[in-house]
mmCIF file of C-alpha atoms in Angstrom:
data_model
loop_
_atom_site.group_PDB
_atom_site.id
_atom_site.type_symbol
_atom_site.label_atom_id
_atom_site.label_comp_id
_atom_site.label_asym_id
_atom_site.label_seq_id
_atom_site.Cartn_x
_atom_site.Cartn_y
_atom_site.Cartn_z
ATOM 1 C CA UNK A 10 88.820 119.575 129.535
ATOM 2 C CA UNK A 11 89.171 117.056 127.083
ATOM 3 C CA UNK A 12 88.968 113.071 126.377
ATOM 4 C CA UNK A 13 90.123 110.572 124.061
ATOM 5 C CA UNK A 14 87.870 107.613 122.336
ATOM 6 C CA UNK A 15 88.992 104.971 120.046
ATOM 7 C CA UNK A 16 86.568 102.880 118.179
ATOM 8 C CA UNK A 17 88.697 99.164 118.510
ATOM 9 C CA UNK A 18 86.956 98.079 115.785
ATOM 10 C CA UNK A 19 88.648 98.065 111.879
ATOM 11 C CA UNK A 20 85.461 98.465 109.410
ATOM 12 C CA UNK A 21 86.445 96.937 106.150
ATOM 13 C CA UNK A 22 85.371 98.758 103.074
ATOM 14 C CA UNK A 23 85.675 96.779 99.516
ATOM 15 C CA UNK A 24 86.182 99.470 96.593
ATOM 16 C CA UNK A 25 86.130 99.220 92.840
ATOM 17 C CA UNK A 26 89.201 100.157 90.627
ATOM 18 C CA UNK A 27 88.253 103.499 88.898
ATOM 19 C CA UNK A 28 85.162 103.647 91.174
ATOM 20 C CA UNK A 29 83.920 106.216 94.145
ATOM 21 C CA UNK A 30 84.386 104.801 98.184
ATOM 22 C CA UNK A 31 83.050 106.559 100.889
ATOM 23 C CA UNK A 32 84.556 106.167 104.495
ATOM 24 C CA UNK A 33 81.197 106.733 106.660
ATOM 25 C CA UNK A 34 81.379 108.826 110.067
ATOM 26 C CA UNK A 35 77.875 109.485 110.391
ATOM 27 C CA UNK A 36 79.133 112.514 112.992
ATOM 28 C CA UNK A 37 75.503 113.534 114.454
ATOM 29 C CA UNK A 38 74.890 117.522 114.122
ATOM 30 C CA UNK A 39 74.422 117.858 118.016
ATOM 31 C CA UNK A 40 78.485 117.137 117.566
ATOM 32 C CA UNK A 41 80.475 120.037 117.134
ATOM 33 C CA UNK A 42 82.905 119.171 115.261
ATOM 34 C CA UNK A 43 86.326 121.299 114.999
ATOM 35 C CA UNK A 44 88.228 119.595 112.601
ATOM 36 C CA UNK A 45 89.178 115.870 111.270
ATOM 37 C CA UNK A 46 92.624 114.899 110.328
ATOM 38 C CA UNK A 47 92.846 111.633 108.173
ATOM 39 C CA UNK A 48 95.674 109.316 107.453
ATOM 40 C CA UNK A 49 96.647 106.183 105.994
ATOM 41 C CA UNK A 50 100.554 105.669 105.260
ATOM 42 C CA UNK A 51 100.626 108.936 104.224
ATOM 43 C CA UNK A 52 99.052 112.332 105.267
ATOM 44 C CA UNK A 53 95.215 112.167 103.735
ATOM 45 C CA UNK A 54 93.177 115.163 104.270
ATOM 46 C CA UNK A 55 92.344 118.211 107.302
ATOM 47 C CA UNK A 56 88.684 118.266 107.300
ATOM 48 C CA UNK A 57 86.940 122.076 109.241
ATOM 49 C CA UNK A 58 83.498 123.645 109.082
ATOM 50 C CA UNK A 59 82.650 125.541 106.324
ATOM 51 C CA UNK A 60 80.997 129.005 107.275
ATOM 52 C CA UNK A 61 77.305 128.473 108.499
ATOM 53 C CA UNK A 62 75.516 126.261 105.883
ATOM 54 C CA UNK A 63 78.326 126.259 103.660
ATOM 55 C CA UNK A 64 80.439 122.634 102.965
ATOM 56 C CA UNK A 65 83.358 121.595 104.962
ATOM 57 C CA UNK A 66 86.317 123.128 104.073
ATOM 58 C CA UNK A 67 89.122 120.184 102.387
ATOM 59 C CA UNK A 68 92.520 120.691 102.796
ATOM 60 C CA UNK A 69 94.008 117.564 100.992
ATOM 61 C CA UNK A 70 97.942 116.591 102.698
ATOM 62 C CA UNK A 71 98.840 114.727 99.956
ATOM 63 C CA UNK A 72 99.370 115.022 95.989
ATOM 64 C CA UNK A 73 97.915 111.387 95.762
ATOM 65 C CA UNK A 74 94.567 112.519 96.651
ATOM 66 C CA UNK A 75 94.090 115.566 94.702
ATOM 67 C CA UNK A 76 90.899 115.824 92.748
ATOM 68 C CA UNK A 77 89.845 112.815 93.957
ATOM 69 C CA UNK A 78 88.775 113.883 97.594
ATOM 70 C CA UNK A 79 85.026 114.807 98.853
ATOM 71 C CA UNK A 80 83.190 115.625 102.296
ATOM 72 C CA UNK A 81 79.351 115.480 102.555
ATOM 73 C CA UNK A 82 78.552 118.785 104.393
ATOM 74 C CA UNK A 83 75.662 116.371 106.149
ATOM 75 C CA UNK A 84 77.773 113.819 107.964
ATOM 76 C CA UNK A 85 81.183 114.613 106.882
ATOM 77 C CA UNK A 86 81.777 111.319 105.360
ATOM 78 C CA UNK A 87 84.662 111.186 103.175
ATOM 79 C CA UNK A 88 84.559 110.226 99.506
ATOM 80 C CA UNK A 89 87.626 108.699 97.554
ATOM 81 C CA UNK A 90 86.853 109.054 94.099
ATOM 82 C CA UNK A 91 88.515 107.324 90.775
ATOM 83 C CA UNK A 92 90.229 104.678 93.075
ATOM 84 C CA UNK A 93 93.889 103.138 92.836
ATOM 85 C CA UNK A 94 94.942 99.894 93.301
ATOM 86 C CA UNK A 95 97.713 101.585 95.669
ATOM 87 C CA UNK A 96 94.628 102.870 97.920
ATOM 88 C CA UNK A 97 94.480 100.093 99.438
ATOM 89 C CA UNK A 98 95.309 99.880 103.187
ATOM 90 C CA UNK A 99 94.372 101.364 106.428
ATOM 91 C CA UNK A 100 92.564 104.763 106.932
ATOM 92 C CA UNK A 101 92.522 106.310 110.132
ATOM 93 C CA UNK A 102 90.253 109.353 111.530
ATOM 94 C CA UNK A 103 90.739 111.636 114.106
ATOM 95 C CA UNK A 104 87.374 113.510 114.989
ATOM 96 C CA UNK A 105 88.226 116.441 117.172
ATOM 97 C CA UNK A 106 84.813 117.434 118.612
ATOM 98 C CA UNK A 107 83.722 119.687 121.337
ATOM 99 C CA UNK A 108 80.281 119.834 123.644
ATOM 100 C CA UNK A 109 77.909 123.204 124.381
ATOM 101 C CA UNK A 110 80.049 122.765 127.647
ATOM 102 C CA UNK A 111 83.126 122.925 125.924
ATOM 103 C CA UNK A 112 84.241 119.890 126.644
ATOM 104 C CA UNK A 113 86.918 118.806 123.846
ATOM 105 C CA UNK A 114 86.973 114.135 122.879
ATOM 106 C CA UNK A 115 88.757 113.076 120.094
ATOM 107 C CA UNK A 116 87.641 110.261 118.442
ATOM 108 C CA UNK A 117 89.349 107.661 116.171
ATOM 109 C CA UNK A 118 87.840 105.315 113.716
ATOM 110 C CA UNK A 119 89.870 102.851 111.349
ATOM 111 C CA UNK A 120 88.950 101.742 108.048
ATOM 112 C CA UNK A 121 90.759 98.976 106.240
ATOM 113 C CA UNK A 122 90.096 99.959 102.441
ATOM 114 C CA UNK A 123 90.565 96.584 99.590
ATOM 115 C CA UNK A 124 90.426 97.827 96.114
ATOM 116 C CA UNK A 125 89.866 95.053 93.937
ATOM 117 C CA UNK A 126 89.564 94.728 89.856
ATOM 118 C CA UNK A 127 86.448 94.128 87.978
ATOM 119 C CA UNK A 128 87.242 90.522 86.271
ATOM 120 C CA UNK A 129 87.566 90.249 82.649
ATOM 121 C CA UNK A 130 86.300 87.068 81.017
ATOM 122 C CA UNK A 131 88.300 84.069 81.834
ATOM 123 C CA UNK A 132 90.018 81.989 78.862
ATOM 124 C CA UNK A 133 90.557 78.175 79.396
ATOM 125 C CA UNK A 134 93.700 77.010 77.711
ATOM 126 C CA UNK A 135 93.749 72.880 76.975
ATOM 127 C CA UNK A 136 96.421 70.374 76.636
ATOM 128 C CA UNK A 137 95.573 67.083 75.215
ATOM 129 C CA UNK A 138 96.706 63.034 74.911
ATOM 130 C CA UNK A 139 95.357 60.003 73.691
ATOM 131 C CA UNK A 140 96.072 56.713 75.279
ATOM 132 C CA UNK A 141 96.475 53.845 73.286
ATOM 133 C CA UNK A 142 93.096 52.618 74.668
ATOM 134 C CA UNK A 143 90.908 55.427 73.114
ATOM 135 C CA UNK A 144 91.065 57.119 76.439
ATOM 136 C CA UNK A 145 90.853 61.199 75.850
ATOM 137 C CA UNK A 146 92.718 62.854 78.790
ATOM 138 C CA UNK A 147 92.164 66.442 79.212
ATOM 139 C CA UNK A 148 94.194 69.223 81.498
ATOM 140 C CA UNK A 149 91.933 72.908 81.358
ATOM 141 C CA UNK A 150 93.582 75.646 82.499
ATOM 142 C CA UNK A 151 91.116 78.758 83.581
ATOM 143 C CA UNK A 152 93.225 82.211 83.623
ATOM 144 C CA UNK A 153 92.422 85.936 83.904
ATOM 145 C CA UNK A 154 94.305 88.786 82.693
ATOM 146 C CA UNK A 155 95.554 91.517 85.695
ATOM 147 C CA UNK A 156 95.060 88.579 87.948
ATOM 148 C CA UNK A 157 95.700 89.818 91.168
ATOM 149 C CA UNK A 158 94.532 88.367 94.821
ATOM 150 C CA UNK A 159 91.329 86.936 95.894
ATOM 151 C CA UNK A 160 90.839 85.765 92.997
ATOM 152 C CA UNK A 161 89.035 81.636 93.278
ATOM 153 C CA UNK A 162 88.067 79.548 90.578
ATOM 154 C CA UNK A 163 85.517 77.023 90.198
ATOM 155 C CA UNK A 164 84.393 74.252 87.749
ATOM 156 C CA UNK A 165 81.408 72.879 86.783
ATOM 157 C CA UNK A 166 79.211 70.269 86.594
ATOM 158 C CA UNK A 167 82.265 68.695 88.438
ATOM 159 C CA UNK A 168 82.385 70.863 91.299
ATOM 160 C CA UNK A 169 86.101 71.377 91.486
ATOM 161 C CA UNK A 170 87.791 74.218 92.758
ATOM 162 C CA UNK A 171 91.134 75.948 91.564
ATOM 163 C CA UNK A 172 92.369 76.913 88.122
ATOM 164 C CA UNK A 173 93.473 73.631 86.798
ATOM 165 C CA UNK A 174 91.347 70.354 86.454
ATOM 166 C CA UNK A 175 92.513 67.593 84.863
ATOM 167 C CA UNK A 176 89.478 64.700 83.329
ATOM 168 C CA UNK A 177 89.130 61.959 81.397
ATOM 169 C CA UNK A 178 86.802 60.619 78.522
ATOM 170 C CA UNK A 179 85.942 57.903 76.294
ATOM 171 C CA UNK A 180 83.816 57.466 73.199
ATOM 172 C CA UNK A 181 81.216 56.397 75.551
ATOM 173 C CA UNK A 182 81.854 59.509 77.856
ATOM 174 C CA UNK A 183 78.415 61.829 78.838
ATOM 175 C CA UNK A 184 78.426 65.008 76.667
ATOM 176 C CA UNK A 185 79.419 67.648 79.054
ATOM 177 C CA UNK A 186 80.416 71.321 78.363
ATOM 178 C CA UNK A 187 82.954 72.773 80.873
ATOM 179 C CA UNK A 188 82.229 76.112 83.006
ATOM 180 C CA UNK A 189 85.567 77.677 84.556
ATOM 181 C CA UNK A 190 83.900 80.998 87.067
ATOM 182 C CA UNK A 191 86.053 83.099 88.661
ATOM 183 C CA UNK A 192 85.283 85.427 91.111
ATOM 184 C CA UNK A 193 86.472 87.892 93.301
ATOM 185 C CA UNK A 194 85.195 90.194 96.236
ATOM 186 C CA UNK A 195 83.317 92.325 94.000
ATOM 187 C CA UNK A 196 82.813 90.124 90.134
ATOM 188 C CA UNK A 197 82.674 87.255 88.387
ATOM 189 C CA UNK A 198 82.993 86.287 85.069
ATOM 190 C CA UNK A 199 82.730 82.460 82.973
ATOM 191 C CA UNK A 200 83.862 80.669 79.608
ATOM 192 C CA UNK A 201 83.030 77.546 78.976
ATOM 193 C CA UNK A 202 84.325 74.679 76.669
ATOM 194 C CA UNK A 203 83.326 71.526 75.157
ATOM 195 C CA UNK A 204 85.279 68.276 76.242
ATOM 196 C CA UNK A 205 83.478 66.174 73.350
ATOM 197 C CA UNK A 206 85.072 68.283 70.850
ATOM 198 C CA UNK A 207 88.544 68.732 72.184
ATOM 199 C CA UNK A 208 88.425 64.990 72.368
ATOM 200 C CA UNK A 209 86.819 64.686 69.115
ATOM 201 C CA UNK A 210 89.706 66.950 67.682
ATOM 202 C CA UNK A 211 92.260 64.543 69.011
ATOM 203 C CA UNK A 212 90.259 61.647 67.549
ATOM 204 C CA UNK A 213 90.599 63.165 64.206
ATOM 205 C CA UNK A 214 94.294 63.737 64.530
ATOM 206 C CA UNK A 215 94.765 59.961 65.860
ATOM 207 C CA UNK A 216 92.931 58.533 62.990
ATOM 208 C CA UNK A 217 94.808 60.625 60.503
ATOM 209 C CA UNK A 218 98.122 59.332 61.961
ATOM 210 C CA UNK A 219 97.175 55.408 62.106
ATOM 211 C CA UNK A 220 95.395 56.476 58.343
ATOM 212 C CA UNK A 221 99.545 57.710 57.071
ATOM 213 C CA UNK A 222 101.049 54.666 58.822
ATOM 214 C CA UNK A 223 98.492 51.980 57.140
ATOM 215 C CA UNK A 224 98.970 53.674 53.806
ATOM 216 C CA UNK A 225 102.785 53.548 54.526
ATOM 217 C CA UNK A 226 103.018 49.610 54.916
ATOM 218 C CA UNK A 227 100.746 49.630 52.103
ATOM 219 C CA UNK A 228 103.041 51.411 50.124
ATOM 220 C CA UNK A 229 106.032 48.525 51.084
ATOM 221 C CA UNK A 230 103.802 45.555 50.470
ATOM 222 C CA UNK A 231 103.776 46.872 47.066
ATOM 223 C CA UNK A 232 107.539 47.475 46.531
#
């Protein structure tokens, strides 16, 4: 005799590049478990009892999980160790298990595995203009390197959301100091910049420019 169960539901699982992952079964010892056959787009792992009170014997089905593959001999929870980006995607288990009547029920359960990046420290790039008006306008550019999805940014005091903000100051402008975060499902990471002195630094160069062009008429006054 024998029946099948599928657990409908996906369990997501949110792993860290380079970092361990464990795919929890929580298979109760009154189950009798005869073996567990994993997949994902490949062939993962064929899971069996180890000899009484020894660990369950791993057979691993595929060279991209070699080394990296554990069972806990409590549970039989599976362990992905030193994770890939490419390690991402859908895990399936097949839990072949049979009763003291010898009854035999398989018994799937899907994981949906995202391996995500730790975030490095953002750098905010600037491009700058001055009106004629004294009017400082300001486009900041918030970037990470190995930028890859789910990744959001945010801005503040102001609020904003997305990687590029574009403001504007005068000389009469609050002093403010810029904060670009960005985050992802399992970091974040800021940098932060002054508006006052990119405007101040645009400022200088203005005044140096109308400074050449007065000393320039000067100069043909005098001729």
């Amino acid at each position: 005799l024998g029946a099948d169960r599928s657990d409908t539901d996906v369990v997501t699982l949110i792993g860290i590049l380079g970092e361990l992952v464990t795919f929890p079964l929580n298979i109760e010892k009154s189950q009798q478990v005869v073996n567990i056959v994993w997949n994902s787009e490949t062939s993962v792992a064929f899971i069996t009892p180890g000899d009484a009170g020894a660990a369950p014997k791993v057979t691993v089905t595929h060279q991209n999980y070699k080394d990296r593959i554990n069972v806990s001999s409590q549970n039989y929870n599976l362990e992905i160790s030193n994770l890939r980006m490419e390690d991402s995607g859908i895990y399936k288990a097949d839990i072949n298990t049979k009763t003291f009547e010898g009854v035999f029920t398989t018994t799937t359960r899907r994981f949906n595995l995202q391996v995500f990046r730790r975030l490095g420290k953002p750098q905010i790039t600037q491009s700058l203009m001055t009106s004629l008006n004294s009017t400082c306008y300001v486009t900041l550019t918030c970037s990470v390197e190995k930028e890859e999805g789910n990744v959001t940014y945010s801005w503040s005091p102001l609020g904003e959301t997305g990687n590029v903000i574009r403001i504007s100051r005068t000389p009469d402008s609050q002093e403010l100091t810029y904060t670009c975060t960005a985050q992802n499902p399992i970091s974040n990471s800021s940098d932060s910049i002054s508006a006052q002195q990119l405007c101040a630094d645009t400022a200088t160069g203005l005044r140096s420019r109308r400074i050449g062009l007065l000393s320039g008429l000067a100069g043909l006054f005098l001729l």
